[in-house]
N, CA, C and O atoms as a DFTB+ gen file, in Angstrom:
668 C
 N C O
     1  1     -24.566     -25.871     -41.785
     2  2     -25.243     -27.191     -41.518
     3  2     -26.714     -26.979     -41.668
     4  3     -27.247     -26.011     -41.126
     5  1     -27.395     -27.836     -42.375
     6  2     -28.795     -27.663     -42.595
     7  2     -29.449     -28.886     -41.901
     8  3     -28.827     -29.936     -41.742
     9  1     -30.710     -28.709     -41.502
    10  2     -31.445     -29.701     -40.858
    11  2     -32.998     -29.589     -41.313
    12  3     -33.630     -28.536     -41.224
    13  1     -33.488     -30.694     -41.767
    14  2     -34.856     -30.643     -42.262
    15  2     -35.844     -30.940     -41.020
    16  3     -35.756     -31.936     -40.303
    17  1     -36.748     -29.965     -40.891
    18  2     -37.665     -30.054     -39.777
    19  2     -39.062     -29.805     -40.358
    20  3     -39.331     -28.734     -40.903
    21  1     -39.918     -30.767     -40.241
    22  2     -41.316     -30.575     -40.722
    23  2     -41.348     -30.058     -42.150
    24  3     -42.134     -29.178     -42.501
    25  1     -40.460     -30.637     -42.970
    26  2     -40.479     -30.250     -44.405
    27  2     -39.749     -28.946     -44.712
    28  3     -39.633     -28.574     -45.879
    29  1     -39.257     -28.245     -43.694
    30  2     -38.652     -26.985     -43.878
    31  2     -37.085     -27.120     -43.523
    32  3     -36.682     -28.010     -42.774
    33  1     -36.333     -26.280     -44.049
    34  2     -34.917     -26.283     -43.711
    35  2     -34.624     -25.186     -42.737
    36  3     -35.019     -24.034     -42.916
    37  1     -33.899     -25.581     -41.667
    38  2     -33.512     -24.561     -40.668
    39  2     -31.950     -24.652     -40.558
    40  3     -31.332     -25.710     -40.683
    41  1     -31.399     -23.479     -40.320
    42  2     -29.900     -23.426     -40.158
    43  2     -29.589     -23.706     -38.716
    44  3     -30.203     -23.170     -37.793
    45  1     -28.626     -24.554     -38.562
    46  2     -28.129     -24.964     -37.210
    47  2     -26.760     -24.388     -37.112
    48  3     -25.941     -24.543     -38.017
    49  1     -26.488     -23.681     -35.953
    50  2     -25.240     -23.070     -35.748
    51  2     -24.529     -23.904     -34.589
    52  3     -25.123     -24.240     -33.565
    53  1     -23.298     -24.179     -34.835
    54  2     -22.548     -24.830     -33.788
    55  2     -22.008     -23.875     -32.768
    56  3     -21.472     -22.834     -33.147
    57  1     -22.117     -24.165     -31.508
    58  2     -21.650     -23.292     -30.452
    59  2     -20.330     -23.768     -29.922
    60  3     -19.959     -24.928     -30.097
    61  1     -19.636     -22.893     -29.287
    62  2     -18.382     -23.215     -28.646
    63  2     -18.694     -24.215     -27.550
    64  3     -19.832     -24.285     -27.086
    65  1     -17.730     -24.970     -27.138
    66  2     -17.847     -25.924     -26.081
    67  2     -18.202     -25.209     -24.761
    68  3     -17.556     -24.221     -24.412
    69  1     -19.149     -25.661     -24.077
    70  2     -19.515     -25.114     -22.760
    71  2     -19.312     -26.208     -21.693
    72  3     -19.550     -27.401     -21.882
    73  1     -18.866     -25.689     -20.598
    74  2     -18.663     -26.624     -19.447
    75  2     -19.909     -26.569     -18.554
    76  3     -20.385     -25.503     -18.163
    77  1     -20.398     -27.742     -18.259
    78  2     -21.576     -27.864     -17.406
    79  2     -21.206     -28.512     -16.146
    80  3     -20.628     -29.599     -16.155
    81  1     -21.512     -27.898     -15.055
    82  2     -21.203     -28.470     -13.745
    83  2     -22.294     -29.402     -13.354
    84  3     -23.432     -28.967     -13.175
    85  1     -22.018     -30.615     -13.217
    86  2     -23.107     -31.640     -12.867
    87  2     -23.618     -31.371     -11.426
    88  3     -24.740     -31.754     -11.095
    89  1     -22.845     -30.751     -10.618
    90  2     -23.264     -30.473      -9.215
    91  2     -23.765     -29.011      -9.068
    92  3     -23.780     -28.491      -7.952
    93  1     -24.140     -28.396     -10.077
    94  2     -24.610     -26.984     -10.079
    95  2     -25.694     -26.793      -9.085
    96  3     -25.596     -25.874      -8.272
    97  1     -26.729     -27.594      -9.084
    98  2     -27.912     -27.316      -8.219
    99  2     -27.487     -27.346      -6.783
   100  3     -27.899     -26.482      -6.009
   101  1     -26.644     -28.347      -6.374
   102  2     -26.192     -28.406      -4.939
   103  2     -25.378     -27.192      -4.590
   104  3     -25.566     -26.650      -3.501
   105  1     -24.469     -26.716      -5.452
   106  2     -23.634     -25.551      -5.169
   107  2     -24.478     -24.312      -5.141
   108  3     -24.233     -23.412      -4.338
   109  1     -25.522     -24.242      -6.049
   110  2     -26.398     -23.041      -6.033
   111  2     -27.195     -23.015      -4.672
   112  3     -27.251     -21.982      -4.005
   113  1     -27.759     -24.091      -4.312
   114  2     -28.600     -24.166      -3.063
   115  2     -27.779     -23.805      -1.830
   116  3     -28.249     -23.096      -0.940
   117  1     -26.501     -24.321      -1.790
   118  2     -25.646     -24.043      -0.630
   119  2     -25.227     -22.571      -0.643
   120  3     -25.144     -21.941       0.411
   121  1     -24.963     -22.023      -1.828
   122  2     -24.571     -20.598      -1.905
   123  2     -25.779     -19.716      -1.536
   124  3     -25.627     -18.737      -0.805
   125  1     -26.983     -20.062      -2.042
   126  2     -28.134     -19.325      -1.716
   127  2     -28.444     -19.288      -0.240
   128  3     -28.835     -18.258       0.309
   129  1     -28.260     -20.452       0.403
   130  2     -28.475     -20.527       1.872
   131  2     -27.510     -19.577       2.613
   132  3     -27.894     -18.881       3.553
   133  1     -26.289     -19.576       2.170
   134  2     -25.255     -18.710       2.781
   135  2     -25.540     -17.259       2.516
   136  3     -25.366     -16.408       3.389
   137  1     -25.984     -16.973       1.297
   138  2     -26.271     -15.568       0.856
   139  2     -27.396     -15.008       1.698
   140  3     -27.360     -13.837       2.076
   141  1     -28.370     -15.801       1.993
   142  2     -29.545     -15.300       2.792
   143  2     -29.023     -14.882       4.142
   144  3     -29.597     -13.955       4.713
   145  1     -27.984     -15.478       4.716
   146  2     -27.477     -15.070       5.943
   147  2     -26.507     -13.863       5.870
   148  3     -26.553     -13.007       6.754
   149  1     -25.690     -13.778       4.910
   150  2     -24.606     -12.795       4.869
   151  2     -24.833     -11.598       3.980
   152  3     -24.275     -10.530       4.235
   153  1     -25.614     -11.740       2.972
   154  2     -25.820     -10.572       2.023
   155  2     -26.309      -9.297       2.682
   156  3     -25.788      -8.215       2.413
   157  1     -27.348      -9.424       3.579
   158  2     -27.763      -8.211       4.272
   159  2     -26.689      -7.603       5.112
   160  3     -26.636      -6.381       5.246
   161  1     -25.793      -8.438       5.711
   162  2     -24.672      -7.915       6.489
   163  2     -23.710      -7.178       5.591
   164  3     -23.249      -6.092       5.941
   165  1     -23.397      -7.742       4.442
   166  2     -22.528      -7.118       3.520
   167  2     -23.079      -5.761       2.986
   168  3     -22.332      -4.789       2.871
   169  1     -24.330      -5.716       2.680
   170  2     -24.900      -4.501       2.212
   171  2     -24.854      -3.389       3.341
   172  3     -24.617      -2.215       3.056
   173  1     -25.087      -3.808       4.609
   174  2     -25.026      -2.897       5.766
   175  2     -23.616      -2.438       5.955
   176  3     -23.393      -1.268       6.267
   177  1     -22.642      -3.317       5.779
   178  2     -21.207      -2.915       5.934
   179  2     -20.817      -1.927       4.864
   180  3     -20.117      -0.954       5.145
   181  1     -21.249      -2.153       3.659
   182  2     -20.980      -1.250       2.586
   183  2     -21.581       0.128       2.868
   184  3     -20.918       1.142       2.647
   185  1     -22.833       0.182       3.356
   186  2     -23.444       1.378       3.736
   187  2     -22.676       2.144       4.828
   188  3     -22.421       3.345       4.738
   189  1     -22.334       1.381       5.841
   190  2     -21.616       1.963       6.958
   191  2     -20.228       2.535       6.606
   192  3     -19.840       3.599       7.089
   193  1     -19.519       1.825       5.783
   194  2     -18.196       2.350       5.271
   195  2     -18.310       3.589       4.492
   196  3     -17.510       4.509       4.667
   197  1     -19.318       3.660       3.593
   198  2     -19.578       4.871       2.851
   199  2     -19.935       6.035       3.761
   200  3     -19.424       7.145       3.613
   201  1     -20.834       5.749       4.715
   202  2     -21.235       6.770       5.688
   203  2     -20.074       7.265       6.534
   204  3     -19.940       8.469       6.751
   205  1     -19.256       6.383       7.003
   206  2     -18.094       6.764       7.785
   207  2     -17.090       7.524       6.949
   208  3     -16.482       8.458       7.471
   209  1     -16.875       7.194       5.702
   210  2     -15.968       7.971       4.821
   211  2     -16.494       9.424       4.687
   212  3     -15.717      10.377       4.740
   213  1     -17.772       9.568       4.520
   214  2     -18.345      10.920       4.342
   215  2     -18.169      11.675       5.645
   216  3     -17.786      12.844       5.596
   217  1     -18.418      11.098       6.791
   218  2     -18.280      11.770       8.032
   219  2     -16.809      12.136       8.286
   220  3     -16.518      13.229       8.773
   221  1     -15.851      11.190       7.945
   222  2     -14.456      11.572       8.261
   223  2     -13.910      12.610       7.335
   224  3     -12.970      13.322       7.685
   225  1     -14.496      12.718       6.120
   226  2     -14.037      13.780       5.198
   227  2     -14.300      15.188       5.710
   228  3     -13.590      16.133       5.365
   229  1     -15.348      15.314       6.550
   230  2     -15.719      16.601       7.085
   231  2     -14.897      17.000       8.359
   232  3     -15.041      18.103       8.886
   233  1     -14.067      16.094       8.806
   234  2     -13.313      16.304      10.071
   235  2     -11.853      16.489       9.671
   236  3     -11.331      15.753       8.834
   237  1     -11.182      17.504      10.291
   238  2      -9.795      17.705      10.007
   239  2      -8.810      17.107      11.064
   240  3      -7.703      16.679      10.738
   241  1      -9.251      17.102      12.276
   242  2      -8.434      16.640      13.386
   243  2      -8.302      15.103      13.425
   244  3      -9.280      14.364      13.305
   245  1      -7.049      14.665      13.600
   246  2      -6.816      13.170      13.683
   247  2      -7.511      12.665      14.953
   248  3      -8.064      11.566      14.972
   249  1      -7.476      13.464      15.991
   250  2      -8.094      13.042      17.239
   251  2      -9.585      12.864      17.078
   252  3     -10.128      11.867      17.554
   253  1     -10.261      13.771      16.439
   254  2     -11.683      13.662      16.167
   255  2     -12.039      12.434      15.235
   256  3     -13.054      11.758      15.403
   257  1     -11.152      12.219      14.284
   258  2     -11.382      11.061      13.317
   259  2     -11.208       9.771      14.140
   260  3     -11.973       8.828      13.936
   261  1     -10.272       9.699      15.022
   262  2     -10.076       8.480      15.860
   263  2     -11.284       8.280      16.710
   264  3     -11.743       7.147      16.859
   265  1     -11.846       9.370      17.301
   266  2     -12.976       9.261      18.156
   267  2     -14.153       8.757      17.390
   268  3     -14.870       7.885      17.881
   269  1     -14.400       9.286      16.153
   270  2     -15.514       8.871      15.350
   271  2     -15.426       7.359      15.008
   272  3     -16.402       6.617      15.113
   273  1     -14.216       6.948      14.599
   274  2     -14.013       5.601      14.220
   275  2     -14.275       4.632      15.400
   276  3     -14.777       3.525      15.205
   277  1     -13.925       5.072      16.616
   278  2     -14.165       4.248      17.796
   279  2     -15.630       4.132      18.088
   280  3     -16.101       3.071      18.499
   281  1     -16.398       5.254      17.875
   282  2     -17.839       5.231      18.044
   283  2     -18.476       4.249      17.102
   284  3     -19.300       3.428      17.504
   285  1     -18.078       4.337      15.792
   286  2     -18.573       3.444      14.785
   287  2     -18.272       1.963      15.092
   288  3     -19.095       1.068      14.897
   289  1     -17.030       1.769      15.588
   290  2     -16.592       0.410      15.908
   291  2     -17.458      -0.147      17.036
   292  3     -17.929      -1.282      16.980
   293  1     -17.646       0.651      18.023
   294  2     -18.550       0.224      19.191
   295  2     -19.969      -0.112      18.728
   296  3     -20.525      -1.151      19.085
   297  1     -20.554       0.808      17.909
   298  2     -21.887       0.520      17.426
   299  2     -21.971      -0.696      16.632
   300  3     -22.939      -1.445      16.770
   301  1     -20.975      -0.967      15.762
   302  2     -20.906      -2.209      14.965
   303  2     -20.888      -3.413      15.828
   304  3     -21.680      -4.336      15.638
   305  1     -19.958      -3.424      16.820
   306  2     -19.901      -4.534      17.715
   307  2     -21.251      -4.821      18.466
   308  3     -21.688      -5.964      18.600
   309  1     -21.857      -3.732      18.930
   310  2     -23.091      -3.899      19.666
   311  2     -24.253      -4.441      18.691
   312  3     -25.108      -5.218      19.116
   313  1     -24.237      -4.021      17.462
   314  2     -25.342      -4.381      16.588
   315  2     -25.127      -5.733      15.911
   316  3     -26.095      -6.445      15.647
   317  1     -23.847      -6.107      15.619
   318  2     -23.716      -7.278      14.737
   319  2     -22.833      -8.285      15.342
   320  3     -22.591      -9.295      14.680
   321  1     -22.309      -8.144      16.533
   322  2     -21.385      -9.164      17.100
   323  2     -21.998     -10.559      17.117
   324  3     -21.368     -11.518      16.671
   325  1     -23.175     -10.676      17.610
   326  2     -23.801     -12.017      17.772
   327  2     -24.169     -12.563      16.341
   328  3     -24.000     -13.760      16.106
   329  1     -24.621     -11.790      15.468
   330  2     -24.911     -12.198      14.134
   331  2     -23.655     -12.730      13.374
   332  3     -23.736     -13.674      12.588
   333  1     -22.564     -12.119      13.630
   334  2     -21.309     -12.547      13.006
   335  2     -20.759     -13.780      13.715
   336  3     -20.197     -14.666      13.070
   337  1     -20.913     -13.844      15.009
   338  2     -20.401     -14.960      15.768
   339  2     -21.189     -16.288      15.386
   340  3     -20.641     -17.387      15.474
   341  1     -22.424     -16.140      14.983
   342  2     -23.248     -17.259      14.653
   343  2     -22.994     -17.799      13.217
   344  3     -23.585     -18.805      12.824
   345  1     -22.144     -17.151      12.468
   346  2     -21.877     -17.589      11.118
   347  2     -20.970     -18.782      11.070
   348  3     -20.070     -18.938      11.895
   349  1     -21.219     -19.633      10.085
   350  2     -20.316     -20.794       9.863
   351  2     -19.094     -20.193       9.144
   352  3     -19.109     -19.063       8.656
   353  1     -18.018     -21.037       9.111
   354  2     -16.782     -20.568       8.425
   355  2     -16.978     -20.148       7.015
   356  3     -16.526     -19.082       6.597
   357  1     -17.670     -21.004       6.260
   358  2     -17.928     -20.660       4.808
   359  2     -18.765     -19.411       4.657
   360  3     -18.597     -18.683       3.679
   361  1     -19.655     -19.137       5.584
   362  2     -20.415     -17.873       5.553
   363  2     -19.529     -16.731       5.887
   364  3     -19.712     -15.664       5.300
   365  1     -18.619     -16.843       6.741
   366  2     -17.659     -15.802       7.051
   367  2     -16.763     -15.509       5.897
   368  3     -16.437     -14.349       5.647
   369  1     -16.345     -16.541       5.169
   370  2     -15.527     -16.285       3.968
   371  2     -16.287     -15.586       2.922
   372  3     -15.746     -14.688       2.277
   373  1     -17.576     -15.958       2.698
   374  2     -18.422     -15.265       1.714
   375  2     -18.709     -13.850       2.140
   376  3     -18.705     -12.948       1.302
   377  1     -18.965     -13.616       3.445
   378  2     -19.128     -12.254       3.885
   379  2     -17.989     -11.334       3.575
   380  3     -18.194     -10.200       3.142
   381  1     -16.780     -11.816       3.792
   382  2     -15.613     -10.971       3.510
   383  2     -15.529     -10.660       2.030
   384  3     -15.198      -9.536       1.653
   385  1     -15.819     -11.615       1.204
   386  2     -15.777     -11.455      -0.254
   387  2     -16.888     -10.404      -0.624
   388  3     -16.632      -9.476      -1.392
   389  1     -18.036     -10.562      -0.100
   390  2     -19.140      -9.630      -0.378
   391  2     -18.814      -8.210       0.085
   392  3     -19.129      -7.245      -0.612
   393  1     -18.181      -8.075       1.260
   394  2     -17.780      -6.784       1.741
   395  2     -16.832      -6.123       0.734
   396  3     -16.917      -4.928       0.449
   397  1     -15.912      -6.966       0.202
   398  2     -15.003      -6.416      -0.876
   399  2     -15.782      -5.955      -2.041
   400  3     -15.521      -4.896      -2.611
   401  1     -16.772      -6.772      -2.409
   402  2     -17.644      -6.409      -3.543
   403  2     -18.338      -5.101      -3.332
   404  3     -18.369      -4.267      -4.236
   405  1     -18.893      -4.896      -2.174
   406  2     -19.638      -3.688      -1.810
   407  2     -18.792      -2.410      -1.652
   408  3     -19.231      -1.307      -1.978
   409  1     -17.565      -2.600      -1.139
   410  2     -16.757      -1.458      -0.794
   411  2     -15.537      -1.248      -1.624
   412  3     -14.924      -0.183      -1.563
   413  1     -15.158      -2.239      -2.408
   414  2     -13.903      -2.252      -3.217
   415  2     -12.716      -2.237      -2.281
   416  3     -11.635      -1.827      -2.705
   417  1     -12.847      -2.666      -1.016
   418  2     -11.766      -2.731      -0.094
   419  2     -11.881      -4.079       0.628
   420  3     -12.977      -4.550       0.931
   421  1     -10.726      -4.680       0.892
   422  2     -10.715      -5.913       1.660
   423  2     -11.058      -5.558       3.157
   424  3     -10.989      -4.396       3.557
   425  1     -11.404      -6.531       3.907
   426  2     -11.756      -6.279       5.307
   427  2     -10.448      -5.851       5.975
   428  3     -10.497      -4.962       6.826
   429  1      -9.257      -6.431       5.645
   430  2      -8.030      -6.045       6.200
   431  2      -7.756      -4.516       5.928
   432  3      -7.319      -3.802       6.831
   433  1      -8.013      -4.043       4.705
   434  2      -7.820      -2.648       4.319
   435  2      -8.730      -1.745       5.079
   436  3      -8.334      -0.638       5.444
   437  1      -9.938      -2.175       5.333
   438  2     -10.983      -1.372       6.095
   439  2     -10.453      -1.227       7.496
   440  3     -10.387      -0.111       8.012
   441  1     -10.067      -2.335       8.142
   442  2      -9.590      -2.290       9.541
   443  2      -8.346      -1.444       9.594
   444  3      -8.190      -0.643      10.516
   445  1      -7.417      -1.600       8.597
   446  2      -6.185      -0.843       8.674
   447  2      -6.411       0.681       8.551
   448  3      -5.794       1.494       9.240
   449  1      -7.329       1.009       7.635
   450  2      -7.585       2.484       7.379
   451  2      -8.316       3.160       8.570
   452  3      -8.130       4.345       8.844
   453  1      -9.149       2.358       9.261
   454  2      -9.929       3.061      10.335
   455  2      -9.363       2.732      11.688
   456  3      -9.481       3.585      12.567
   457  1      -8.770       1.608      11.955
   458  2      -8.314       1.208      13.310
   459  2      -6.823       0.972      13.414
   460  3      -6.285       0.738      14.496
   461  1      -6.150       1.040      12.239
   462  2      -4.645       0.946      12.286
   463  2      -4.154      -0.359      11.732
   464  3      -4.866      -1.363      11.712
   465  1      -2.901      -0.325      11.275
   466  2      -2.275      -1.535      10.595
   467  2      -2.004      -2.575      11.646
   468  3      -2.224      -3.761      11.399
   469  1      -1.547      -2.188      12.784
   470  2      -1.245      -3.215      13.821
   471  2      -2.499      -4.038      14.213
   472  3      -2.466      -5.262      14.335
   473  1      -3.580      -3.301      14.397
   474  2      -4.852      -4.024      14.755
   475  2      -5.331      -4.856      13.578
   476  3      -5.877      -5.943      13.762
   477  1      -5.132      -4.361      12.396
   478  2      -5.514      -5.108      11.180
   479  2      -4.698      -6.433      11.089
   480  3      -5.252      -7.495      10.806
   481  1      -3.404      -6.338      11.331
   482  2      -2.509      -7.508      11.287
   483  2      -2.937      -8.506      12.423
   484  3      -2.972      -9.713      12.185
   485  1      -3.249      -8.021      13.607
   486  2      -3.681      -8.854      14.728
   487  2      -4.932      -9.597      14.336
   488  3      -5.017     -10.807      14.542
   489  1      -5.941      -8.882      13.758
   490  2      -7.163      -9.548      13.359
   491  2      -6.930     -10.522      12.249
   492  3      -7.563     -11.578      12.225
   493  1      -6.043     -10.215      11.317
   494  2      -5.733     -11.116      10.233
   495  2      -5.103     -12.403      10.810
   496  3      -5.526     -13.494      10.426
   497  1      -4.159     -12.319      11.671
   498  2      -3.601     -13.520      12.307
   499  2      -4.598     -14.295      13.080
   500  3      -4.606     -15.525      13.036
   501  1      -5.492     -13.569      13.831
   502  2      -6.504     -14.280      14.602
   503  2      -7.526     -14.989      13.688
   504  3      -8.016     -16.075      13.999
   505  1      -7.825     -14.340      12.557
   506  2      -8.785     -14.940      11.606
   507  2      -8.196     -16.232      10.990
   508  3      -8.936     -17.182      10.733
   509  1      -6.906     -16.265      10.760
   510  2      -6.288     -17.424      10.195
   511  2      -6.451     -18.723      11.005
   512  3      -6.368     -19.842      10.499
   513  1      -6.694     -18.475      12.327
   514  2      -6.906     -19.647      13.245
   515  2      -8.224     -20.348      12.755
   516  3      -8.310     -21.575      12.807
   517  1      -9.198     -19.609      12.303
   518  2     -10.473     -20.210      11.848
   519  2     -10.556     -20.162      10.320
   520  3     -11.646     -20.018       9.767
   521  1      -9.439     -20.279       9.650
   522  2      -9.455     -20.420       8.178
   523  2     -10.086     -19.191       7.501
   524  3     -10.710     -19.321       6.448
   525  1      -9.926     -18.003       8.099
   526  2     -10.494     -16.763       7.474
   527  2      -9.313     -15.911       6.986
   528  3      -8.287     -15.771       7.653
   529  1      -9.515     -15.351       5.787
   530  2      -8.534     -14.484       5.216
   531  2      -9.079     -13.054       5.022
   532  3      -9.872     -12.829       4.108
   533  1      -8.681     -12.111       5.840
   534  2      -9.205     -10.821       5.823
   535  2      -8.805     -10.103       4.534
   536  3      -9.340      -9.025       4.273
   537  1      -7.920     -10.622       3.736
   538  2      -7.529     -10.023       2.459
   539  2      -8.299     -10.683       1.335
   540  3      -7.920     -10.531       0.174
   541  1      -9.366     -11.410       1.633
   542  2     -10.184     -12.063       0.612
   543  2     -10.765     -11.048      -0.391
   544  3     -11.260     -10.003       0.031
   545  1     -10.721     -11.317      -1.665
   546  2     -11.287     -10.516      -2.633
   547  2     -12.356     -11.167      -3.421
   548  3     -12.413     -12.393      -3.508
   549  1     -13.203     -10.382      -3.995
   550  2     -14.398     -10.914      -4.729
   551  2     -14.086     -10.854      -6.207
   552  3     -13.797      -9.780      -6.737
   553  1     -14.139     -12.000      -6.888
   554  2     -13.896     -12.089      -8.359
   555  2     -15.228     -12.654      -8.949
   556  3     -15.577     -13.808      -8.700
   557  1     -15.968     -11.811      -9.739
   558  2     -17.258     -12.251     -10.224
   559  2     -17.149     -13.422     -11.143
   560  3     -18.106     -14.183     -11.290
   561  1     -15.981     -13.599     -11.785
   562  2     -15.822     -14.741     -12.752
   563  2     -15.632     -16.018     -11.890
   564  3     -16.203     -17.044     -12.259
   565  1     -14.908     -16.026     -10.822
   566  2     -14.745     -17.145      -9.943
   567  2     -15.996     -17.469      -9.120
   568  3     -16.382     -18.619      -8.912
   569  1     -16.569     -16.413      -8.689
   570  2     -17.819     -16.501      -7.835
   571  2     -19.048     -16.294      -8.678
   572  3     -19.939     -15.522      -8.323
   573  1     -19.093     -16.977      -9.777
   574  2     -20.201     -16.718     -10.715
   575  2     -21.579     -17.145     -10.152
   576  3     -22.594     -16.532     -10.480
   577  1     -21.612     -18.192      -9.308
   578  2     -22.874     -18.580      -8.762
   579  2     -23.365     -17.462      -7.757
   580  3     -24.546     -17.113      -7.742
   581  1     -22.440     -16.930      -6.943
   582  2     -22.752     -15.866      -6.019
   583  2     -23.295     -14.659      -6.823
   584  3     -24.309     -14.056      -6.471
   585  1     -22.591     -14.346      -7.891
   586  2     -22.973     -13.200      -8.723
   587  2     -24.397     -13.416      -9.385
   588  3     -25.197     -12.490      -9.515
   589  1     -24.629     -14.626      -9.765
   590  2     -25.996     -14.967     -10.267
   591  2     -27.036     -14.781      -9.213
   592  3     -28.089     -14.204      -9.484
   593  1     -26.789     -15.231      -8.061
   594  2     -27.727     -14.994      -6.960
   595  2     -27.949     -13.561      -6.641
   596  3     -29.090     -13.149      -6.429
   597  1     -26.909     -12.782      -6.598
   598  2     -26.999     -11.271      -6.322
   599  2     -27.845     -10.628      -7.399
   600  3     -28.733      -9.836      -7.083
   601  1     -27.598     -10.943      -8.672
   602  2     -28.453     -10.393      -9.726
   603  2     -29.924     -10.853      -9.578
   604  3     -30.843     -10.074      -9.831
   605  1     -30.137     -12.090      -9.176
   606  2     -31.537     -12.527      -8.997
   607  2     -32.185     -11.729      -7.834
   608  3     -33.336     -11.305      -7.937
   609  1     -31.448     -11.536      -6.755
   610  2     -31.932     -10.716      -5.644
   611  2     -32.280      -9.288      -6.101
   612  3     -33.336      -8.748      -5.770
   613  1     -31.372      -8.711      -6.858
   614  2     -31.512      -7.254      -7.298
   615  2     -32.744      -7.158      -8.298
   616  3     -33.409      -6.125      -8.376
   617  1     -33.003      -8.251      -9.033
   618  2     -34.113      -8.244      -9.955
   619  2     -35.420      -8.718      -9.260
   620  3     -36.448      -8.893      -9.914
   621  1     -35.355      -8.918      -7.929
   622  2     -36.484      -9.424      -7.198
   623  2     -37.009     -10.772      -7.642
   624  3     -38.202     -11.064      -7.562
   625  1     -36.076     -11.583      -8.112
   626  2     -36.467     -13.010      -8.502
   627  2     -36.341     -13.884      -7.248
   628  3     -36.919     -14.969      -7.185
   629  1     -35.614     -13.427      -6.288
   630  2     -35.351     -14.121      -5.002
   631  2     -35.680     -13.106      -3.918
   632  3     -35.256     -11.952      -3.979
   633  1     -36.460     -13.564      -2.902
   634  2     -36.767     -12.678      -1.752
   635  2     -35.489     -12.364      -0.979
   636  3     -34.675     -13.258      -0.750
   637  1     -35.314     -11.192      -0.600
   638  2     -34.128     -10.768       0.206
   639  2     -34.459     -10.988       1.676
   640  3     -35.546     -10.665       2.156
   641  1     -33.466     -11.555       2.372
   642  2     -33.647     -11.814       3.807
   643  2     -33.135     -10.533       4.575
   644  3     -32.051     -10.028       4.282
   645  1     -33.904     -10.052       5.513
   646  2     -33.508      -8.848       6.237
   647  2     -33.247      -9.264       7.679
   648  3     -33.335      -8.444       8.594
   649  1     -32.932     -10.512       7.876
   650  2     -32.818     -11.129       9.205
   651  2     -31.821     -10.383      10.095
   652  3     -32.127     -10.183      11.270
   653  1     -30.657      -9.962       9.616
   654  2     -29.605      -9.464      10.454
   655  2     -29.425      -7.900      10.471
   656  3     -28.485      -7.386      11.078
   657  1     -30.323      -7.194       9.810
   658  2     -30.082      -5.743       9.734
   659  2     -30.458      -5.130      11.108
   660  3     -31.321      -5.610      11.842
   661  1     -29.736      -4.039      11.381
   662  2     -29.978      -3.430      12.738
   663  2     -31.181      -2.534      12.637
   664  3     -31.583      -2.129      11.546
   665  1     -31.734      -2.236      13.741
   666  2     -33.014      -1.450      13.809
   667  2     -32.721      -0.164      14.516
   668  3     -33.619       0.659      14.697
């Protein structure tokens, strides 16, 4: 297809059909607001899981492993209990998806591996009361707005909130 522009010919290429979300800006702003609250928590959760895994690899005794996981669990509760309690339901859903993104494990898998399957099932049933799914997974194709915001944060295009990190 040719098109005459200012006396010159330019080649115009037809593109595949693209879907445009008319409500993109509202969805983006809502997701950004949620991300500012939960992304620091998800990064910290990823760091703690990796740290705990390294520490548990160095221990052979089941008893010592259990003791270490109890200490980490207690520290987590002391540091982040109120930050997590203050989250809205949608922020909690996003947090669980981001934890999956950071650790490649669902929250239910993390609880089951460190605190036991029975406790994991208990927390899963308890979470369902508030519309939370501990088996939530992160899919970058479905969560493309979230992925866009994460990339913007990583490229320093958006300021990162450090509001909930422990000191």
